[in-house]
Short mmCIF file of C-alpha atoms in Angstrom, two decimals:
data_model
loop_
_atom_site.label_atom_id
_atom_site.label_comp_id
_atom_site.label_asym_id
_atom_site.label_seq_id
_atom_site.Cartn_x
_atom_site.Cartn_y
_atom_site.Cartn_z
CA UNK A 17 -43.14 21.06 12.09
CA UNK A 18 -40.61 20.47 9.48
CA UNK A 19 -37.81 17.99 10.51
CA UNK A 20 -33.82 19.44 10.15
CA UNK A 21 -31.13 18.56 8.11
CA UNK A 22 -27.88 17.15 9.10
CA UNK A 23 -25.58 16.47 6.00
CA UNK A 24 -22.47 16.05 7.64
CA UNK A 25 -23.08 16.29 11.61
CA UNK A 26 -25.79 13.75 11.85
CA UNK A 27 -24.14 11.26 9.65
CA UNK A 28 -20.93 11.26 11.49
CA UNK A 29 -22.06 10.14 14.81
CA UNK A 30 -25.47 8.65 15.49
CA UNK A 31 -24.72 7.65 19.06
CA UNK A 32 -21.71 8.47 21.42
CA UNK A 33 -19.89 5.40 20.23
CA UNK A 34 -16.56 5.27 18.81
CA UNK A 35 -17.28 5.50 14.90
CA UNK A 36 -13.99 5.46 12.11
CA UNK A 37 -17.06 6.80 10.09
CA UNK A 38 -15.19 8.74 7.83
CA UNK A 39 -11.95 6.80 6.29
CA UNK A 40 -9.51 8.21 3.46
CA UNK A 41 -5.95 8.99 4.25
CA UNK A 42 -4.56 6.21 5.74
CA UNK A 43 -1.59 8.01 7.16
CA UNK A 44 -3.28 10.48 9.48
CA UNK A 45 -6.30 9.70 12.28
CA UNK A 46 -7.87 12.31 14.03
CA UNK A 47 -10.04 11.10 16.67
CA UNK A 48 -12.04 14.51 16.80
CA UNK A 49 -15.77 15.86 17.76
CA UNK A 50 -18.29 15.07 14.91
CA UNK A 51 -18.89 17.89 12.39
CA UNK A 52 -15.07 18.88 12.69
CA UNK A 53 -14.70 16.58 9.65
CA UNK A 54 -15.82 19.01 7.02
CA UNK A 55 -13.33 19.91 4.30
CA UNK A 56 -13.13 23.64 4.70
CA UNK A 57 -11.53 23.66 7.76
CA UNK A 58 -8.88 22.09 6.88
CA UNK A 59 -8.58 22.66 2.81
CA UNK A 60 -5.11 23.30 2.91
CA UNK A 61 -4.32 19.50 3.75
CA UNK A 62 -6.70 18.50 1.08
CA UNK A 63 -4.71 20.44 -1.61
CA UNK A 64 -1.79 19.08 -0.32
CA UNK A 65 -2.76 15.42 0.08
CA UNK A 66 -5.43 15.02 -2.20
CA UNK A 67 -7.69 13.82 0.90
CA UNK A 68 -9.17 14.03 4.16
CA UNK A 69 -7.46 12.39 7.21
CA UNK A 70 -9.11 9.57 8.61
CA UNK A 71 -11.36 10.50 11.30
CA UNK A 72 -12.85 8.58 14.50
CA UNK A 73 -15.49 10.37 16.54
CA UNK A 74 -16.55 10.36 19.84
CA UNK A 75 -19.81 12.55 21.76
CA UNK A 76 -17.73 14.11 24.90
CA UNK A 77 -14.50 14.49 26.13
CA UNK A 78 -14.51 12.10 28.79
CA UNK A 79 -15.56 9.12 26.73
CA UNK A 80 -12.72 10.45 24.20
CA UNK A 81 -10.05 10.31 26.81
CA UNK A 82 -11.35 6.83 28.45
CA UNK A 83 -11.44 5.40 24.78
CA UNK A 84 -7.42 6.13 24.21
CA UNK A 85 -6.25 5.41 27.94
CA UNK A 86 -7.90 2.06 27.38
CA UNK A 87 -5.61 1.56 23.67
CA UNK A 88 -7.30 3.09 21.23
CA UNK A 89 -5.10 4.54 18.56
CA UNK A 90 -5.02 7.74 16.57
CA UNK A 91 -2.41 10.59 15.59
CA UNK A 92 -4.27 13.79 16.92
CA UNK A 93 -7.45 14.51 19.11
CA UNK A 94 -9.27 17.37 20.31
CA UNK A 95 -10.03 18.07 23.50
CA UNK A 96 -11.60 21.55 25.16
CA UNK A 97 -8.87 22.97 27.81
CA UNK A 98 -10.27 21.72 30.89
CA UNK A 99 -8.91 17.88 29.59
CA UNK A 100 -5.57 18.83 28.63
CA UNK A 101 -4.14 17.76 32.70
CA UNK A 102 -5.23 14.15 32.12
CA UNK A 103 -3.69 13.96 28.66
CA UNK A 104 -0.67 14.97 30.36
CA UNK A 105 -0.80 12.96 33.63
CA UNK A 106 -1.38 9.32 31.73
CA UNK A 107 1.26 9.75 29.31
CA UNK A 108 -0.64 9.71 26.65
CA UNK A 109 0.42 13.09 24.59
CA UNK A 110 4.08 14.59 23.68
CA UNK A 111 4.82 18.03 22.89
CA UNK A 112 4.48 19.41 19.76
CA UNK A 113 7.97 20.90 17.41
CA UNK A 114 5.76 24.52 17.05
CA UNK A 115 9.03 25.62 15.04
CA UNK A 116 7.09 23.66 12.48
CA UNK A 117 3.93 25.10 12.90
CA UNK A 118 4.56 28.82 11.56
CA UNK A 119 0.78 30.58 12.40
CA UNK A 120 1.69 29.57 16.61
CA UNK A 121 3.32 32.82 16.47
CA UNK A 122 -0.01 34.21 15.49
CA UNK A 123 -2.07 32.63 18.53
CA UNK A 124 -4.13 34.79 20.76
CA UNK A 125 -1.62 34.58 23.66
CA UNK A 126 -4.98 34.25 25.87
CA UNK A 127 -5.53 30.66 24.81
CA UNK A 128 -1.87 29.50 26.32
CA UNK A 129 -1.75 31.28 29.61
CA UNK A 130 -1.64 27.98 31.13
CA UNK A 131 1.70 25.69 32.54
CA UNK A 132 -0.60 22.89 31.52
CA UNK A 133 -0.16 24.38 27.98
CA UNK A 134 2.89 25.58 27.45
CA UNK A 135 5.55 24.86 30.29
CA UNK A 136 9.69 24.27 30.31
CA UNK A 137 9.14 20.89 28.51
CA UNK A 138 7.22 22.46 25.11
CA UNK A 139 3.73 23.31 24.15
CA UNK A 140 1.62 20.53 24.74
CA UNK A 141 -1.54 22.29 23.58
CA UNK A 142 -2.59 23.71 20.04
CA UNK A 143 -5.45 25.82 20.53
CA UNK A 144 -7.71 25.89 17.74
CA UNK A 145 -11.08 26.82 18.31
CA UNK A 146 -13.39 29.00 21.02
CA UNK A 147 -17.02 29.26 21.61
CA UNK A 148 -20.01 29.81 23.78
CA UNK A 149 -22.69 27.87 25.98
CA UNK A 150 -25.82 29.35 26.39
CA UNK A 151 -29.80 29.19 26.10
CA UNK A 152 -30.87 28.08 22.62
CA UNK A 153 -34.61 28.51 22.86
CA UNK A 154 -37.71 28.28 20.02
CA UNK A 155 -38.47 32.32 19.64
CA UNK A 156 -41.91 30.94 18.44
CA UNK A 157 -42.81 29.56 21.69
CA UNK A 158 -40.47 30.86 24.70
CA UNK A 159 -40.84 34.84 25.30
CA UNK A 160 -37.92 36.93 25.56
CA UNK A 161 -38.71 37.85 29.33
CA UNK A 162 -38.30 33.56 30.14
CA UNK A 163 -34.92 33.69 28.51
CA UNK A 164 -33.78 37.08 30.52
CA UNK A 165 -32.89 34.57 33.83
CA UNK A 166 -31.12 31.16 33.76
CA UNK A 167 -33.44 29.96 36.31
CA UNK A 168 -35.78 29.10 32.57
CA UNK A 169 -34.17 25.63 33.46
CA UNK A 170 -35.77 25.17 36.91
CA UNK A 171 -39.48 26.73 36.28
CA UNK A 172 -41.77 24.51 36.22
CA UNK A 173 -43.68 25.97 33.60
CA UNK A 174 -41.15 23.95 31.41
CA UNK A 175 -41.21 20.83 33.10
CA UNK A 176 -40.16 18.35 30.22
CA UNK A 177 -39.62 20.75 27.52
CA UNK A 178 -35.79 21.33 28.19
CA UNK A 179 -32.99 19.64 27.23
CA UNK A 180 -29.09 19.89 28.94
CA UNK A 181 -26.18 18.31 27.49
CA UNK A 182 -24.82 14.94 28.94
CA UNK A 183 -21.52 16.88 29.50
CA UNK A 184 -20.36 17.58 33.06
CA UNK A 185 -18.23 20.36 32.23
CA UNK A 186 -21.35 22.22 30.53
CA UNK A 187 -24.29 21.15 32.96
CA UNK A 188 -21.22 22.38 36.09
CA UNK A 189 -20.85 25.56 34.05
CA UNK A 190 -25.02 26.38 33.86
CA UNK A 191 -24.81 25.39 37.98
CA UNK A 192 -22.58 27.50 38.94
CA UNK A 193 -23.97 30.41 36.78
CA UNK A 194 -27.27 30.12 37.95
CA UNK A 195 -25.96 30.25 41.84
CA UNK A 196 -23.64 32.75 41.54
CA UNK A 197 -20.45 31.51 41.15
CA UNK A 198 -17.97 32.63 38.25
CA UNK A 199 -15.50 30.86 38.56
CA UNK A 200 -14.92 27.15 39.09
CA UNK A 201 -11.15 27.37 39.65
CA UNK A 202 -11.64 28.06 43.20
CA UNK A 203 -14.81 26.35 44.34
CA UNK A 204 -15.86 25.89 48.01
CA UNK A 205 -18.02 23.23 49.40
CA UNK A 206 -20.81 25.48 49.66
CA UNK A 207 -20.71 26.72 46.25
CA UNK A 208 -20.37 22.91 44.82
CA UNK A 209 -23.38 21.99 46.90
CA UNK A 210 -25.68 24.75 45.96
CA UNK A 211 -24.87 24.14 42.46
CA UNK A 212 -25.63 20.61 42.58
CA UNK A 213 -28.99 21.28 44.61
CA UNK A 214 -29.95 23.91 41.58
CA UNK A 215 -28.90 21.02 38.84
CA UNK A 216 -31.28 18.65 41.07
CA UNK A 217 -33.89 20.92 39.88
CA UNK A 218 -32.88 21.61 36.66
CA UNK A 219 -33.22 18.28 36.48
CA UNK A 220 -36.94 17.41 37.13
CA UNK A 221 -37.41 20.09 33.69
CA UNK A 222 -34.88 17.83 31.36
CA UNK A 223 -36.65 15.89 28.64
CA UNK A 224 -33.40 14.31 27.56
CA UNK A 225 -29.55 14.94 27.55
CA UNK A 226 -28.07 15.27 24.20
CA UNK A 227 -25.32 13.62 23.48
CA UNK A 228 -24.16 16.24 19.95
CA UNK A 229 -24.78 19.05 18.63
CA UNK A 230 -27.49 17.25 16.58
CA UNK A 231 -28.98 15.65 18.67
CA UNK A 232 -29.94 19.14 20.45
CA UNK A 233 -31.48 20.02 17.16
CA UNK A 234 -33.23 17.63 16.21
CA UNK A 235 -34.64 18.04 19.87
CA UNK A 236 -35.94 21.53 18.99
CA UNK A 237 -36.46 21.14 15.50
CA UNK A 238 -39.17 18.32 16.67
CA UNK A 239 -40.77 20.21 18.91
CA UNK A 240 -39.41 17.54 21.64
CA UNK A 241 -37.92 20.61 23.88
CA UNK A 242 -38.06 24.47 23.45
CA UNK A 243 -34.89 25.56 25.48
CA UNK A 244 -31.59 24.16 25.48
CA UNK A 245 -28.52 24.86 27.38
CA UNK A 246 -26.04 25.16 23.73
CA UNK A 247 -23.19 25.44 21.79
CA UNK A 248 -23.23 27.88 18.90
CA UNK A 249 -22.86 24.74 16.48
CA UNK A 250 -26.69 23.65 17.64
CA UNK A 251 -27.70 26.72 16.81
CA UNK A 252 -25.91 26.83 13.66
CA UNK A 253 -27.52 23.72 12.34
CA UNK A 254 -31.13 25.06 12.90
CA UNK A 255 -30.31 28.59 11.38
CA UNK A 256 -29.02 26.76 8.60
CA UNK A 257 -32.25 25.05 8.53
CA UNK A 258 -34.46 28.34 8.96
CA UNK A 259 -36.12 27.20 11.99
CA UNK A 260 -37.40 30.06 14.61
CA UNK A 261 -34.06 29.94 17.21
CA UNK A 262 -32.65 32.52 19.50
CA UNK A 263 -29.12 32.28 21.56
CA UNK A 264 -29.35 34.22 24.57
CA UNK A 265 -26.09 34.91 25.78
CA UNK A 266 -26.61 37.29 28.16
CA UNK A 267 -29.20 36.31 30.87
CA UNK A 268 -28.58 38.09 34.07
CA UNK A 269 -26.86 35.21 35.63
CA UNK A 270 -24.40 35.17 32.65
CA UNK A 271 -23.40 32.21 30.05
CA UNK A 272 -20.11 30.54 29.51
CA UNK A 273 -17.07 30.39 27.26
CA UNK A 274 -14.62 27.09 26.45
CA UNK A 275 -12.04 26.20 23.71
CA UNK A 276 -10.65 23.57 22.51
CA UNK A 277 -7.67 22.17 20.10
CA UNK A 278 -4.94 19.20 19.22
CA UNK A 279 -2.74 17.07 21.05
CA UNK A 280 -0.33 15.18 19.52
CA UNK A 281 -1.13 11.75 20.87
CA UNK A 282 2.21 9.49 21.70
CA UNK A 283 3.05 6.33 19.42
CA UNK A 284 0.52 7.75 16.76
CA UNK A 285 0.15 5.07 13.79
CA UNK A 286 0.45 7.55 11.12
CA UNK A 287 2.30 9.91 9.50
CA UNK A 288 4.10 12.52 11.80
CA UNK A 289 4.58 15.13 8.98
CA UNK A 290 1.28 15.24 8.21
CA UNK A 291 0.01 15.65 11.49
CA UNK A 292 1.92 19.20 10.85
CA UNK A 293 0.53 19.29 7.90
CA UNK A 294 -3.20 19.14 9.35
CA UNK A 295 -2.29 21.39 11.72
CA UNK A 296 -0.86 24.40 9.57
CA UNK A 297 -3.86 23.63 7.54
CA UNK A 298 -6.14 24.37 10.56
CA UNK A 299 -4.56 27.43 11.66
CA UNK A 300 -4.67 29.09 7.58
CA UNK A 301 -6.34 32.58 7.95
CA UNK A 302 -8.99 30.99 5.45
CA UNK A 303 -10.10 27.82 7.97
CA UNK A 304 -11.97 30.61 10.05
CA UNK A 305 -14.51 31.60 7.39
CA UNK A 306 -15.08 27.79 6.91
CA UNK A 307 -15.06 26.58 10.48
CA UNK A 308 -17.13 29.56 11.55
CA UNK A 309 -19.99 29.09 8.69
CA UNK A 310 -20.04 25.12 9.68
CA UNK A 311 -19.88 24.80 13.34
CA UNK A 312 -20.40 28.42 14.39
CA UNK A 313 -17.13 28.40 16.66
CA UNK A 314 -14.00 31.60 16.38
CA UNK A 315 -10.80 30.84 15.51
CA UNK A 316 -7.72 31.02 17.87
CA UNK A 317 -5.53 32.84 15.42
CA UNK A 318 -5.49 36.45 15.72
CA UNK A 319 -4.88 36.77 12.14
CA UNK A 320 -7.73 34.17 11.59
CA UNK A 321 -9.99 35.89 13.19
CA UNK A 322 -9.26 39.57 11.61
CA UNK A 323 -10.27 37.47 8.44
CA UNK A 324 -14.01 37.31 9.91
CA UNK A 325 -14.49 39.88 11.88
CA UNK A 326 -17.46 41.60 10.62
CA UNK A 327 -19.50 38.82 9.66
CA UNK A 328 -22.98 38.85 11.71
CA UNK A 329 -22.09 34.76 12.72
CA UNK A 330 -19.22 37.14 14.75
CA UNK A 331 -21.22 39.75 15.98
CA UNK A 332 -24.36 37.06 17.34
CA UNK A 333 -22.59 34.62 18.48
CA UNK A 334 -18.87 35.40 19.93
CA UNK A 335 -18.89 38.99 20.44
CA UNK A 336 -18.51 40.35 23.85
CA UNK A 337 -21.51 39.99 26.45
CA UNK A 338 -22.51 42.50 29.26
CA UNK A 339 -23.00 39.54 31.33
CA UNK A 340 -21.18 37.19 33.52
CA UNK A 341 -18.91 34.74 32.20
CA UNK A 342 -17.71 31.22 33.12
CA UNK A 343 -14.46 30.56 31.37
CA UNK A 344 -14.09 26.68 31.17
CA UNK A 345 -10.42 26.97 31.61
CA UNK A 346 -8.52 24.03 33.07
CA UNK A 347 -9.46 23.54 36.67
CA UNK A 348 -8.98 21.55 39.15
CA UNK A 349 -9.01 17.58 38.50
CA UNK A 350 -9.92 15.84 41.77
CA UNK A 351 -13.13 18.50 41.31
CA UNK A 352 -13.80 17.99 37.97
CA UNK A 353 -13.92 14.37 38.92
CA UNK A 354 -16.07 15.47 41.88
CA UNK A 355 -18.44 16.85 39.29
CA UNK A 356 -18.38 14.15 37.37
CA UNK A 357 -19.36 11.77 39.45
CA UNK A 358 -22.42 14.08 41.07
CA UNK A 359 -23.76 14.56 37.70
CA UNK A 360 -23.99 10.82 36.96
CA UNK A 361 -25.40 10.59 40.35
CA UNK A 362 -28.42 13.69 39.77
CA UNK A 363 -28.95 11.98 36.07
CA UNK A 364 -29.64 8.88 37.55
CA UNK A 365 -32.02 10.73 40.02
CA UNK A 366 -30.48 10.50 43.27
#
């Protein structure tokens, strides 16, 4: 089997450490996923500035919030919803001035429903970007019928051939799915337990964890795993590379939805206009096209999105589902540190 390509993604971050792997302005550092450094996202600021921001990179949100609660320093990050509370509890963001960010007006109002968002003090929150977690599976070898039930992750007919991300918030998402629950802003005892029983099994089937988006496809592309539990970007990468890949979204059990975007970090060493400046440039009408082709992920921006409806990227990968659906919205803290600490605990295989 052929192995994939990764021009920008796999360069970026080659382990889950902190990398400044891709210095050039100075004045601006956005400590940001890997692969959310590519130009076209952000052209705008390019024309504007004549470069790219500096950008550090980190493999999950937890190890990006632990990284600046223990000092590190950068202008912007990006976490998914669900991190936005502990931003706000240590301090460490401010709000934003959205009278100088013109396209807020233009935000789906879906994406800010939350006081943790938006509240009496400001908007804390710039959403940015949505997508989907679901099975990513080799058409070539795994039959439609295996990918019709999320239980694929517990047979044992695929003992060592799956791989689940090393994210809490994503393996908690698949749990809950597969046992029913919906939710996870209201989660019993009984409905965290059976969850983490059903992840004990899932985990017996895991070949490895994957720590980015290309690390899951280089996974498949090897022929190391044949299902994944995945972001659209995996699945991006190895369309882009022409390899055999499905995305079933709708298994009976259903699949999940998260977004993600900017908070303006406090005491920032840079340049506080251009953090604006990065930020209009995100939220252009034309960043969709280029953030969709690259990553795979929809655009926050009503107007944004309008820009891309139609293409097939849309229609695959974010359209509507008749399935279940998880929303990884922010939830509760003490569980989401609950969850954090079980999942260490069932990776180390206890």
């Amino acid at each position: 089997m052929k192995s994939i390509r990764f021009p920008a993604l796999a360069l970026a971050l080659a382990s889950t450490s902190l990398t400044a792997a891709w210095a050039a302005d100075s004045q601006l550092t956005v400590f940001d996923w890997a692969g959310f450094e590519e130009p076209v996202i952000f052209q705008g600021y390019i024309n504007q500035h004549g470069d790219s921001p500096t950008f550090a990179f980190y493999g999950d949100d937890d190890e990006a919030y632990q990284k600046l609660a223990s000092g590190f320093k950068a202008d912007l990050a990006h976490p998914c919803s669900q991190m936005v509370s502990k931003y706000r509890d240590a301090g460490l963001i401010e709000p934003w001035d959205v009278s100088r960010i013109p396209a807020f007006e233009t935000l789906d109002p879906k994406f800010l429903e939350s006081e943790i968002f938006k509240d009496d003090q400001g908007v804390w929150y710039i959403p940015t970007d949505w997508g989907a977690t679901a099975i990513a599976y080799n058409t070539d070898n795994v039959p439609p019928e295996d990918v019709a039930s999320l239980n694929i992750f517990t047979d044992p007919k695929y003992q060592g051939r799956t791989s689940l991300p090393d994210s809490a918030d994503d393996v908690w998402a698949l749990a809950y799915l597969a046992t029913g629950t919906t939710d996870w802003t209201e989660v019993t005892d009984d409905q965290f337990n059976a969850a983490a029983d059903w992840l004990r099994q899932a985990h017996q089937n895991v070949a490895a964890y994957w720590a980015d988006p290309a690390e899951q496809a280089q996974l498949m592309a090897s022929g190391a795993v044949d299902v994944a539990w995945s972001w659209n970007d995996g699945v991006v990468l190895l369309e882009n590379d022409g390899f055999p890949v499905g995305f079933q979204r709708a298994p009976k059990e259903g699949s999940s939805t998260f977004f993600c975007g900017f908070v303006n970090l406090k005491n920032g060493p840079g340049n506080e206009d251009k953090a604006y400046d990065f930020i209009n440039a995100w939220l252009a009408p034309e960043a969709a096209k280029g953030l969709l082709d690259t990553i795979g992920y929809g655009h926050t921006s009503t107007v944004a999105m309008d820009t891309i409806k139609d293409e097939p990227a849309v229609q695959e990968g974010l359209s509507a589902v008749d399935a279940p659906i998880l929303a990884q919205t922010p939830n509760d803290p003490q569980q989401r540190e609950r969850q954090l600490q079980e999942f260490e605990k069932i990776k180390a295989g206890f």
